[in-house]
Amino acid sequence: MILDDHRMMEDLLRLMRSIEADRQAALNDFAQLMIAHGEAEETSVHPVLMPFEETDTVEHIEAAHREALKVLLALLEVREIGSAEWDWRLKQLASVTARHIDEEERTLVNRACESLSRQSRAELAAAFARTRADLLDARCGSVVHVQRMVHGAPSYPTPSSDSSEPTRRVRGSDDIEPIGAGHCVRWSLPGHLNGGCRRTPSDLLGSGS
């Protein structure tokens, strides 16, 4: 599930670089996914893996996630998509995301495979999916909530609140099917990533690209 999220982040970054894509929608989707993914990891995954991994590694990954939030916020606050500032901020976001993915896959993901039984990983996947779904349903990637996370304590609304906020609604727990190894994770992100397994870059960009 973590690896599949990483691949979706990479797909969305590619869309944000393409002038033929809906770059604003891709950014909104990326923000929702990045925050739900990171917070679900810190809440559900890291505590379980702490006994099997060096404390410094986990703390470094969590610190890197907090730094990535600042970079994401800077891009969300850029007024003009495709401007020089947009390109610079996007380059920064792609860089911090790549470092996060590389470090996490080499450490925590491998450690989980080495140290946890298949049953334990299935239980961990279910906990990760529940937390992730709650955050997506709360629209955790809106500019307002990213600002709160960067500048103070995060505060997630109920799905029915903040209806005037200019954010994209992400469907929640009904779209996630917690599973063990070897199965597809189902979710829905608006626009580019729509129900079912991760789509290929050609699917995401459309048949004309």
JSON list of C-alpha atoms in Angstrom, two decimals:
[
{"chain": "A", "resi": 1, "resn": "MET", "atom": "CA", "xyz": [0.00, 0.00, 0.00]},
{"chain": "A", "resi": 2, "resn": "ILE", "atom": "CA", "xyz": [2.83, 2.40, 0.83]},
{"chain": "A", "resi": 3, "resn": "LEU", "atom": "CA", "xyz": [4.63, 1.57, -2.41]},
{"chain": "A", "resi": 4, "resn": "ASP", "atom": "CA", "xyz": [1.45, 2.12, -4.41]},
{"chain": "A", "resi": 5, "resn": "ASP", "atom": "CA", "xyz": [1.02, 5.56, -2.83]},
{"chain": "A", "resi": 6, "resn": "HIS", "atom": "CA", "xyz": [4.62, 6.38, -3.74]},
{"chain": "A", "resi": 7, "resn": "ARG", "atom": "CA", "xyz": [4.00, 5.44, -7.38]},
{"chain": "A", "resi": 8, "resn": "MET", "atom": "CA", "xyz": [0.87, 7.65, -7.43]},
{"chain": "A", "resi": 9, "resn": "MET", "atom": "CA", "xyz": [2.86, 10.59, -6.08]},
{"chain": "A", "resi": 10, "resn": "GLU", "atom": "CA", "xyz": [5.39, 10.14, -8.87]},
{"chain": "A", "resi": 11, "resn": "ASP", "atom": "CA", "xyz": [2.57, 9.99, -11.45]},
{"chain": "A", "resi": 12, "resn": "LEU", "atom": "CA", "xyz": [1.02, 13.19, -10.08]},
{"chain": "A", "resi": 13, "resn": "LEU", "atom": "CA", "xyz": [4.36, 15.00, -10.14]},
{"chain": "A", "resi": 14, "resn": "ARG", "atom": "CA", "xyz": [4.71, 14.07, -13.82]},
{"chain": "A", "resi": 15, "resn": "LEU", "atom": "CA", "xyz": [1.26, 15.52, -14.48]},
{"chain": "A", "resi": 16, "resn": "MET", "atom": "CA", "xyz": [2.19, 18.73, -12.69]},
{"chain": "A", "resi": 17, "resn": "ARG", "atom": "CA", "xyz": [5.11, 19.11, -15.11]},
{"chain": "A", "resi": 18, "resn": "SER", "atom": "CA", "xyz": [2.93, 18.63, -18.20]},
{"chain": "A", "resi": 19, "resn": "ILE", "atom": "CA", "xyz": [1.28, 21.61, -19.91]},
{"chain": "A", "resi": 20, "resn": "GLU", "atom": "CA", "xyz": [-1.26, 19.18, -21.40]},
{"chain": "A", "resi": 21, "resn": "ALA", "atom": "CA", "xyz": [-2.52, 18.05, -17.99]},
{"chain": "A", "resi": 22, "resn": "ASP", "atom": "CA", "xyz": [-4.84, 19.65, -15.46]},
{"chain": "A", "resi": 23, "resn": "ARG", "atom": "CA", "xyz": [-1.96, 20.76, -13.29]},
{"chain": "A", "resi": 24, "resn": "GLN", "atom": "CA", "xyz": [-4.08, 22.35, -10.58]},
{"chain": "A", "resi": 25, "resn": "ALA", "atom": "CA", "xyz": [-6.11, 19.16, -10.15]},
{"chain": "A", "resi": 26, "resn": "ALA", "atom": "CA", "xyz": [-2.91, 17.12, -10.03]},
{"chain": "A", "resi": 27, "resn": "LEU", "atom": "CA", "xyz": [-1.51, 19.40, -7.31]},
{"chain": "A", "resi": 28, "resn": "ASN", "atom": "CA", "xyz": [-4.72, 19.16, -5.28]},
{"chain": "A", "resi": 29, "resn": "ASP", "atom": "CA", "xyz": [-4.67, 15.37, -5.55]},
{"chain": "A", "resi": 30, "resn": "PHE", "atom": "CA", "xyz": [-0.99, 15.25, -4.62]},
{"chain": "A", "resi": 31, "resn": "ALA", "atom": "CA", "xyz": [-1.57, 17.39, -1.53]},
{"chain": "A", "resi": 32, "resn": "GLN", "atom": "CA", "xyz": [-4.42, 15.17, -0.35]},
{"chain": "A", "resi": 33, "resn": "LEU", "atom": "CA", "xyz": [-2.42, 12.00, -0.92]},
{"chain": "A", "resi": 34, "resn": "MET", "atom": "CA", "xyz": [0.88, 13.22, 0.51]},
{"chain": "A", "resi": 35, "resn": "ILE", "atom": "CA", "xyz": [-0.63, 14.37, 3.79]},
{"chain": "A", "resi": 36, "resn": "ALA", "atom": "CA", "xyz": [-2.97, 11.42, 4.28]},
{"chain": "A", "resi": 37, "resn": "HIS", "atom": "CA", "xyz": [-0.13, 9.03, 3.46]},
{"chain": "A", "resi": 38, "resn": "GLY", "atom": "CA", "xyz": [2.41, 10.68, 5.75]},
{"chain": "A", "resi": 39, "resn": "GLU", "atom": "CA", "xyz": [0.08, 11.12, 8.71]},
{"chain": "A", "resi": 40, "resn": "ALA", "atom": "CA", "xyz": [-1.22, 7.55, 8.40]},
{"chain": "A", "resi": 41, "resn": "GLU", "atom": "CA", "xyz": [2.35, 6.29, 8.43]},
{"chain": "A", "resi": 42, "resn": "GLU", "atom": "CA", "xyz": [3.29, 8.26, 11.53]},
{"chain": "A", "resi": 43, "resn": "THR", "atom": "CA", "xyz": [0.12, 7.20, 13.36]},
{"chain": "A", "resi": 44, "resn": "SER", "atom": "CA", "xyz": [-0.19, 3.56, 12.31]},
{"chain": "A", "resi": 45, "resn": "VAL", "atom": "CA", "xyz": [3.09, 2.29, 10.84]},
{"chain": "A", "resi": 46, "resn": "HIS", "atom": "CA", "xyz": [6.01, 3.96, 12.60]},
{"chain": "A", "resi": 47, "resn": "PRO", "atom": "CA", "xyz": [5.00, 2.92, 16.15]},
{"chain": "A", "resi": 48, "resn": "VAL", "atom": "CA", "xyz": [4.83, -0.73, 15.05]},
{"chain": "A", "resi": 49, "resn": "LEU", "atom": "CA", "xyz": [8.21, -0.65, 13.33]},
{"chain": "A", "resi": 50, "resn": "MET", "atom": "CA", "xyz": [10.07, 1.32, 16.01]},
{"chain": "A", "resi": 51, "resn": "PRO", "atom": "CA", "xyz": [11.27, -1.86, 17.82]},
{"chain": "A", "resi": 52, "resn": "PHE", "atom": "CA", "xyz": [12.77, -3.18, 14.57]},
{"chain": "A", "resi": 53, "resn": "GLU", "atom": "CA", "xyz": [14.31, 0.03, 13.20]},
{"chain": "A", "resi": 54, "resn": "GLU", "atom": "CA", "xyz": [16.83, 2.54, 14.50]},
{"chain": "A", "resi": 55, "resn": "THR", "atom": "CA", "xyz": [15.09, 5.41, 16.26]},
{"chain": "A", "resi": 56, "resn": "ASP", "atom": "CA", "xyz": [17.19, 7.93, 14.35]},
{"chain": "A", "resi": 57, "resn": "THR", "atom": "CA", "xyz": [15.90, 6.55, 11.04]},
{"chain": "A", "resi": 58, "resn": "VAL", "atom": "CA", "xyz": [12.25, 6.93, 11.99]},
{"chain": "A", "resi": 59, "resn": "GLU", "atom": "CA", "xyz": [12.80, 10.39, 13.47]},
{"chain": "A", "resi": 60, "resn": "HIS", "atom": "CA", "xyz": [14.69, 11.49, 10.36]},
{"chain": "A", "resi": 61, "resn": "ILE", "atom": "CA", "xyz": [11.85, 10.31, 8.09]},
{"chain": "A", "resi": 62, "resn": "GLU", "atom": "CA", "xyz": [9.29, 12.15, 10.19]},
{"chain": "A", "resi": 63, "resn": "ALA", "atom": "CA", "xyz": [11.41, 15.32, 10.18]},
{"chain": "A", "resi": 64, "resn": "ALA", "atom": "CA", "xyz": [11.78, 15.06, 6.40]},
{"chain": "A", "resi": 65, "resn": "HIS", "atom": "CA", "xyz": [8.00, 14.76, 6.09]},
{"chain": "A", "resi": 66, "resn": "ARG", "atom": "CA", "xyz": [7.55, 17.98, 8.07]},
{"chain": "A", "resi": 67, "resn": "GLU", "atom": "CA", "xyz": [10.03, 19.76, 5.81]},
{"chain": "A", "resi": 68, "resn": "ALA", "atom": "CA", "xyz": [8.20, 18.43, 2.75]},
{"chain": "A", "resi": 69, "resn": "LEU", "atom": "CA", "xyz": [4.98, 19.97, 4.08]},
{"chain": "A", "resi": 70, "resn": "LYS", "atom": "CA", "xyz": [6.64, 23.40, 3.96]},
{"chain": "A", "resi": 71, "resn": "VAL", "atom": "CA", "xyz": [7.68, 22.84, 0.35]},
{"chain": "A", "resi": 72, "resn": "LEU", "atom": "CA", "xyz": [4.17, 21.66, -0.56]},
{"chain": "A", "resi": 73, "resn": "LEU", "atom": "CA", "xyz": [2.61, 24.71, 1.06]},
{"chain": "A", "resi": 74, "resn": "ALA", "atom": "CA", "xyz": [4.91, 27.02, -0.89]},
{"chain": "A", "resi": 75, "resn": "LEU", "atom": "CA", "xyz": [3.72, 25.44, -4.15]},
{"chain": "A", "resi": 76, "resn": "LEU", "atom": "CA", "xyz": [0.04, 25.53, -3.11]},
{"chain": "A", "resi": 77, "resn": "GLU", "atom": "CA", "xyz": [0.39, 29.26, -2.49]},
{"chain": "A", "resi": 78, "resn": "VAL", "atom": "CA", "xyz": [1.87, 30.07, -5.93]},
{"chain": "A", "resi": 79, "resn": "ARG", "atom": "CA", "xyz": [-0.68, 32.20, -7.77]},
{"chain": "A", "resi": 80, "resn": "GLU", "atom": "CA", "xyz": [0.18, 31.37, -11.38]},
{"chain": "A", "resi": 81, "resn": "ILE", "atom": "CA", "xyz": [0.52, 27.80, -12.60]},
{"chain": "A", "resi": 82, "resn": "GLY", "atom": "CA", "xyz": [3.40, 27.47, -15.06]},
{"chain": "A", "resi": 83, "resn": "SER", "atom": "CA", "xyz": [5.18, 30.60, -13.86]},
{"chain": "A", "resi": 84, "resn": "ALA", "atom": "CA", "xyz": [8.87, 30.64, -13.03]},
{"chain": "A", "resi": 85, "resn": "GLU", "atom": "CA", "xyz": [7.98, 30.44, -9.34]},
{"chain": "A", "resi": 86, "resn": "TRP", "atom": "CA", "xyz": [5.70, 27.46, -9.98]},
{"chain": "A", "resi": 87, "resn": "ASP", "atom": "CA", "xyz": [8.46, 25.63, -11.84]},
{"chain": "A", "resi": 88, "resn": "TRP", "atom": "CA", "xyz": [10.97, 26.32, -9.06]},
{"chain": "A", "resi": 89, "resn": "ARG", "atom": "CA", "xyz": [8.63, 25.23, -6.27]},
{"chain": "A", "resi": 90, "resn": "LEU", "atom": "CA", "xyz": [7.62, 22.13, -8.22]},
{"chain": "A", "resi": 91, "resn": "LYS", "atom": "CA", "xyz": [11.28, 21.22, -8.70]},
{"chain": "A", "resi": 92, "resn": "GLN", "atom": "CA", "xyz": [11.77, 21.51, -4.92]},
{"chain": "A", "resi": 93, "resn": "LEU", "atom": "CA", "xyz": [8.70, 19.36, -4.24]},
{"chain": "A", "resi": 94, "resn": "ALA", "atom": "CA", "xyz": [9.84, 16.68, -6.68]},
{"chain": "A", "resi": 95, "resn": "SER", "atom": "CA", "xyz": [13.28, 16.64, -5.03]},
{"chain": "A", "resi": 96, "resn": "VAL", "atom": "CA", "xyz": [12.06, 16.24, -1.44]},
{"chain": "A", "resi": 97, "resn": "THR", "atom": "CA", "xyz": [9.49, 13.65, -2.53]},
{"chain": "A", "resi": 98, "resn": "ALA", "atom": "CA", "xyz": [12.13, 11.58, -4.32]},
{"chain": "A", "resi": 99, "resn": "ARG", "atom": "CA", "xyz": [14.38, 11.64, -1.25]},
{"chain": "A", "resi": 100, "resn": "HIS", "atom": "CA", "xyz": [11.51, 10.61, 1.02]},
{"chain": "A", "resi": 101, "resn": "ILE", "atom": "CA", "xyz": [10.49, 7.74, -1.24]},
{"chain": "A", "resi": 102, "resn": "ASP", "atom": "CA", "xyz": [14.05, 6.49, -1.60]},
{"chain": "A", "resi": 103, "resn": "GLU", "atom": "CA", "xyz": [14.81, 6.55, 2.11]},
{"chain": "A", "resi": 104, "resn": "GLU", "atom": "CA", "xyz": [11.52, 5.07, 3.21]},
{"chain": "A", "resi": 105, "resn": "GLU", "atom": "CA", "xyz": [11.59, 2.20, 0.71]},
{"chain": "A", "resi": 106, "resn": "ARG", "atom": "CA", "xyz": [15.18, 1.32, 1.63]},
{"chain": "A", "resi": 107, "resn": "THR", "atom": "CA", "xyz": [14.49, 1.36, 5.38]},
{"chain": "A", "resi": 108, "resn": "LEU", "atom": "CA", "xyz": [10.97, 1.09, 6.81]},
{"chain": "A", "resi": 109, "resn": "VAL", "atom": "CA", "xyz": [9.32, -0.79, 3.95]},
{"chain": "A", "resi": 110, "resn": "ASN", "atom": "CA", "xyz": [12.09, -3.39, 3.79]},
{"chain": "A", "resi": 111, "resn": "ARG", "atom": "CA", "xyz": [12.14, -3.64, 7.57]},
{"chain": "A", "resi": 112, "resn": "ALA", "atom": "CA", "xyz": [8.42, -4.39, 7.64]},
{"chain": "A", "resi": 113, "resn": "CYS", "atom": "CA", "xyz": [8.90, -7.19, 5.10]},
{"chain": "A", "resi": 114, "resn": "GLU", "atom": "CA", "xyz": [11.81, -8.63, 7.10]},
{"chain": "A", "resi": 115, "resn": "SER", "atom": "CA", "xyz": [10.38, -8.32, 10.60]},
{"chain": "A", "resi": 116, "resn": "LEU", "atom": "CA", "xyz": [6.59, -8.73, 10.39]},
{"chain": "A", "resi": 117, "resn": "SER", "atom": "CA", "xyz": [4.54, -11.80, 9.54]},
{"chain": "A", "resi": 118, "resn": "ARG", "atom": "CA", "xyz": [2.04, -11.72, 6.68]},
{"chain": "A", "resi": 119, "resn": "GLN", "atom": "CA", "xyz": [-0.79, -11.53, 9.23]},
{"chain": "A", "resi": 120, "resn": "SER", "atom": "CA", "xyz": [0.88, -8.64, 11.04]},
{"chain": "A", "resi": 121, "resn": "ARG", "atom": "CA", "xyz": [1.37, -6.78, 7.77]},
{"chain": "A", "resi": 122, "resn": "ALA", "atom": "CA", "xyz": [-2.30, -7.32, 6.88]},
{"chain": "A", "resi": 123, "resn": "GLU", "atom": "CA", "xyz": [-3.34, -5.87, 10.24]},
{"chain": "A", "resi": 124, "resn": "LEU", "atom": "CA", "xyz": [-0.97, -2.97, 9.76]},
{"chain": "A", "resi": 125, "resn": "ALA", "atom": "CA", "xyz": [-2.40, -2.36, 6.28]},
{"chain": "A", "resi": 126, "resn": "ALA", "atom": "CA", "xyz": [-5.92, -2.21, 7.71]},
{"chain": "A", "resi": 127, "resn": "ALA", "atom": "CA", "xyz": [-4.89, 0.34, 10.35]},
{"chain": "A", "resi": 128, "resn": "PHE", "atom": "CA", "xyz": [-3.00, 2.41, 7.76]},
{"chain": "A", "resi": 129, "resn": "ALA", "atom": "CA", "xyz": [-6.01, 2.34, 5.41]},
{"chain": "A", "resi": 130, "resn": "ARG", "atom": "CA", "xyz": [-8.46, 3.46, 8.10]},
{"chain": "A", "resi": 131, "resn": "THR", "atom": "CA", "xyz": [-6.33, 6.43, 9.14]},
{"chain": "A", "resi": 132, "resn": "ARG", "atom": "CA", "xyz": [-5.61, 7.35, 5.53]},
{"chain": "A", "resi": 133, "resn": "ALA", "atom": "CA", "xyz": [-9.31, 7.19, 4.64]},
{"chain": "A", "resi": 134, "resn": "ASP", "atom": "CA", "xyz": [-10.32, 9.42, 7.55]},
{"chain": "A", "resi": 135, "resn": "LEU", "atom": "CA", "xyz": [-7.78, 12.04, 6.51]},
{"chain": "A", "resi": 136, "resn": "LEU", "atom": "CA", "xyz": [-8.80, 11.95, 2.85]},
{"chain": "A", "resi": 137, "resn": "ASP", "atom": "CA", "xyz": [-12.45, 12.28, 3.85]},
{"chain": "A", "resi": 138, "resn": "ALA", "atom": "CA", "xyz": [-11.54, 15.32, 5.96]},
{"chain": "A", "resi": 139, "resn": "ARG", "atom": "CA", "xyz": [-9.92, 16.99, 2.90]},
{"chain": "A", "resi": 140, "resn": "CYS", "atom": "CA", "xyz": [-6.59, 17.12, 4.71]},
{"chain": "A", "resi": 141, "resn": "GLY", "atom": "CA", "xyz": [-4.74, 18.58, 1.69]},
{"chain": "A", "resi": 142, "resn": "SER", "atom": "CA", "xyz": [-6.56, 21.90, 1.47]},
{"chain": "A", "resi": 143, "resn": "VAL", "atom": "CA", "xyz": [-4.41, 25.02, 1.66]},
{"chain": "A", "resi": 144, "resn": "VAL", "atom": "CA", "xyz": [-5.98, 26.00, 4.99]},
{"chain": "A", "resi": 145, "resn": "HIS", "atom": "CA", "xyz": [-5.14, 22.69, 6.64]},
{"chain": "A", "resi": 146, "resn": "VAL", "atom": "CA", "xyz": [-1.63, 22.53, 5.21]},
{"chain": "A", "resi": 147, "resn": "GLN", "atom": "CA", "xyz": [-1.06, 26.02, 6.63]},
{"chain": "A", "resi": 148, "resn": "ARG", "atom": "CA", "xyz": [-2.28, 24.80, 10.02]},
{"chain": "A", "resi": 149, "resn": "MET", "atom": "CA", "xyz": [0.06, 21.83, 9.90]},
{"chain": "A", "resi": 150, "resn": "VAL", "atom": "CA", "xyz": [3.06, 23.98, 8.97]},
{"chain": "A", "resi": 151, "resn": "HIS", "atom": "CA", "xyz": [2.37, 26.86, 11.35]},
{"chain": "A", "resi": 152, "resn": "GLY", "atom": "CA", "xyz": [0.58, 25.09, 14.19]},
{"chain": "A", "resi": 153, "resn": "ALA", "atom": "CA", "xyz": [-1.34, 22.01, 15.26]},
{"chain": "A", "resi": 154, "resn": "PRO", "atom": "CA", "xyz": [-3.30, 20.27, 12.48]},
{"chain": "A", "resi": 155, "resn": "SER", "atom": "CA", "xyz": [-7.06, 20.57, 12.72]},
{"chain": "A", "resi": 156, "resn": "TYR", "atom": "CA", "xyz": [-9.14, 18.43, 10.39]},
{"chain": "A", "resi": 157, "resn": "PRO", "atom": "CA", "xyz": [-12.80, 19.32, 9.80]},
{"chain": "A", "resi": 158, "resn": "THR", "atom": "CA", "xyz": [-15.64, 16.91, 9.50]},
{"chain": "A", "resi": 159, "resn": "PRO", "atom": "CA", "xyz": [-16.47, 16.14, 5.83]},
{"chain": "A", "resi": 160, "resn": "SER", "atom": "CA", "xyz": [-19.56, 18.37, 5.95]},
{"chain": "A", "resi": 161, "resn": "SER", "atom": "CA", "xyz": [-17.78, 21.45, 7.31]},
{"chain": "A", "resi": 162, "resn": "ASP", "atom": "CA", "xyz": [-15.81, 24.19, 5.50]},
{"chain": "A", "resi": 163, "resn": "SER", "atom": "CA", "xyz": [-18.01, 23.68, 2.45]},
{"chain": "A", "resi": 164, "resn": "SER", "atom": "CA", "xyz": [-17.06, 27.09, 1.08]},
{"chain": "A", "resi": 165, "resn": "GLU", "atom": "CA", "xyz": [-13.38, 26.24, 1.02]},
{"chain": "A", "resi": 166, "resn": "PRO", "atom": "CA", "xyz": [-11.98, 25.92, -2.57]},
{"chain": "A", "resi": 167, "resn": "THR", "atom": "CA", "xyz": [-10.78, 22.37, -2.25]},
{"chain": "A", "resi": 168, "resn": "ARG", "atom": "CA", "xyz": [-11.50, 19.11, -4.01]},
{"chain": "A", "resi": 169, "resn": "ARG", "atom": "CA", "xyz": [-13.53, 16.47, -2.15]},
{"chain": "A", "resi": 170, "resn": "VAL", "atom": "CA", "xyz": [-11.81, 13.10, -1.75]},
{"chain": "A", "resi": 171, "resn": "ARG", "atom": "CA", "xyz": [-13.99, 10.12, -0.97]},
{"chain": "A", "resi": 172, "resn": "GLY", "atom": "CA", "xyz": [-13.19, 8.17, 2.13]},
{"chain": "A", "resi": 173, "resn": "SER", "atom": "CA", "xyz": [-13.39, 4.75, 3.70]},
{"chain": "A", "resi": 174, "resn": "ASP", "atom": "CA", "xyz": [-15.89, 3.25, 1.26]},
{"chain": "A", "resi": 175, "resn": "ASP", "atom": "CA", "xyz": [-13.22, 3.61, -1.42]},
{"chain": "A", "resi": 176, "resn": "ILE", "atom": "CA", "xyz": [-10.49, 1.76, 0.43]},
{"chain": "A", "resi": 177, "resn": "GLU", "atom": "CA", "xyz": [-10.27, -1.97, 0.69]},
{"chain": "A", "resi": 178, "resn": "PRO", "atom": "CA", "xyz": [-7.70, -2.95, 3.36]},
{"chain": "A", "resi": 179, "resn": "ILE", "atom": "CA", "xyz": [-5.79, -6.01, 2.21]},
{"chain": "A", "resi": 180, "resn": "GLY", "atom": "CA", "xyz": [-2.73, -8.14, 2.76]},
{"chain": "A", "resi": 181, "resn": "ALA", "atom": "CA", "xyz": [0.17, -8.60, 0.38]},
{"chain": "A", "resi": 182, "resn": "GLY", "atom": "CA", "xyz": [-0.46, -9.28, -3.28]},
{"chain": "A", "resi": 183, "resn": "HIS", "atom": "CA", "xyz": [-3.82, -7.54, -3.74]},
{"chain": "A", "resi": 184, "resn": "CYS", "atom": "CA", "xyz": [-4.99, -4.29, -5.23]},
{"chain": "A", "resi": 185, "resn": "VAL", "atom": "CA", "xyz": [-5.67, -1.29, -2.98]},
{"chain": "A", "resi": 186, "resn": "ARG", "atom": "CA", "xyz": [-8.87, 0.50, -3.97]},
{"chain": "A", "resi": 187, "resn": "TRP", "atom": "CA", "xyz": [-9.45, 4.20, -3.43]},
{"chain": "A", "resi": 188, "resn": "SER", "atom": "CA", "xyz": [-10.62, 7.25, -5.28]},
{"chain": "A", "resi": 189, "resn": "LEU", "atom": "CA", "xyz": [-8.85, 10.50, -5.85]},
{"chain": "A", "resi": 190, "resn": "PRO", "atom": "CA", "xyz": [-10.62, 13.02, -8.06]},
{"chain": "A", "resi": 191, "resn": "GLY", "atom": "CA", "xyz": [-9.60, 13.65, -11.64]},
{"chain": "A", "resi": 192, "resn": "HIS", "atom": "CA", "xyz": [-6.53, 11.57, -12.32]},
{"chain": "A", "resi": 193, "resn": "LEU", "atom": "CA", "xyz": [-6.66, 8.63, -9.93]},
{"chain": "A", "resi": 194, "resn": "ASN", "atom": "CA", "xyz": [-10.05, 7.06, -10.06]},
{"chain": "A", "resi": 195, "resn": "GLY", "atom": "CA", "xyz": [-11.14, 3.88, -8.18]},
{"chain": "A", "resi": 196, "resn": "GLY", "atom": "CA", "xyz": [-9.18, 0.65, -8.51]},
{"chain": "A", "resi": 197, "resn": "CYS", "atom": "CA", "xyz": [-5.47, 0.02, -8.88]},
{"chain": "A", "resi": 198, "resn": "ARG", "atom": "CA", "xyz": [-2.94, 2.66, -9.85]},
{"chain": "A", "resi": 199, "resn": "ARG", "atom": "CA", "xyz": [-3.23, 3.69, -13.48]},
{"chain": "A", "resi": 200, "resn": "THR", "atom": "CA", "xyz": [-0.31, 4.05, -15.86]},
{"chain": "A", "resi": 201, "resn": "PRO", "atom": "CA", "xyz": [1.07, 7.46, -16.84]},
{"chain": "A", "resi": 202, "resn": "SER", "atom": "CA", "xyz": [-0.52, 7.09, -20.29]},
{"chain": "A", "resi": 203, "resn": "ASP", "atom": "CA", "xyz": [-3.91, 6.45, -18.66]},
{"chain": "A", "resi": 204, "resn": "LEU", "atom": "CA", "xyz": [-3.46, 9.48, -16.45]},
{"chain": "A", "resi": 205, "resn": "LEU", "atom": "CA", "xyz": [-2.52, 11.81, -19.31]},
{"chain": "A", "resi": 206, "resn": "GLY", "atom": "CA", "xyz": [-5.20, 10.52, -21.67]},
{"chain": "A", "resi": 207, "resn": "SER", "atom": "CA", "xyz": [-5.08, 8.72, -24.98]},
{"chain": "A", "resi": 208, "resn": "GLY", "atom": "CA", "xyz": [-4.00, 11.79, -26.91]},
{"chain": "A", "resi": 209, "resn": "SER", "atom": "CA", "xyz": [-0.67, 12.23, -25.15]}
]
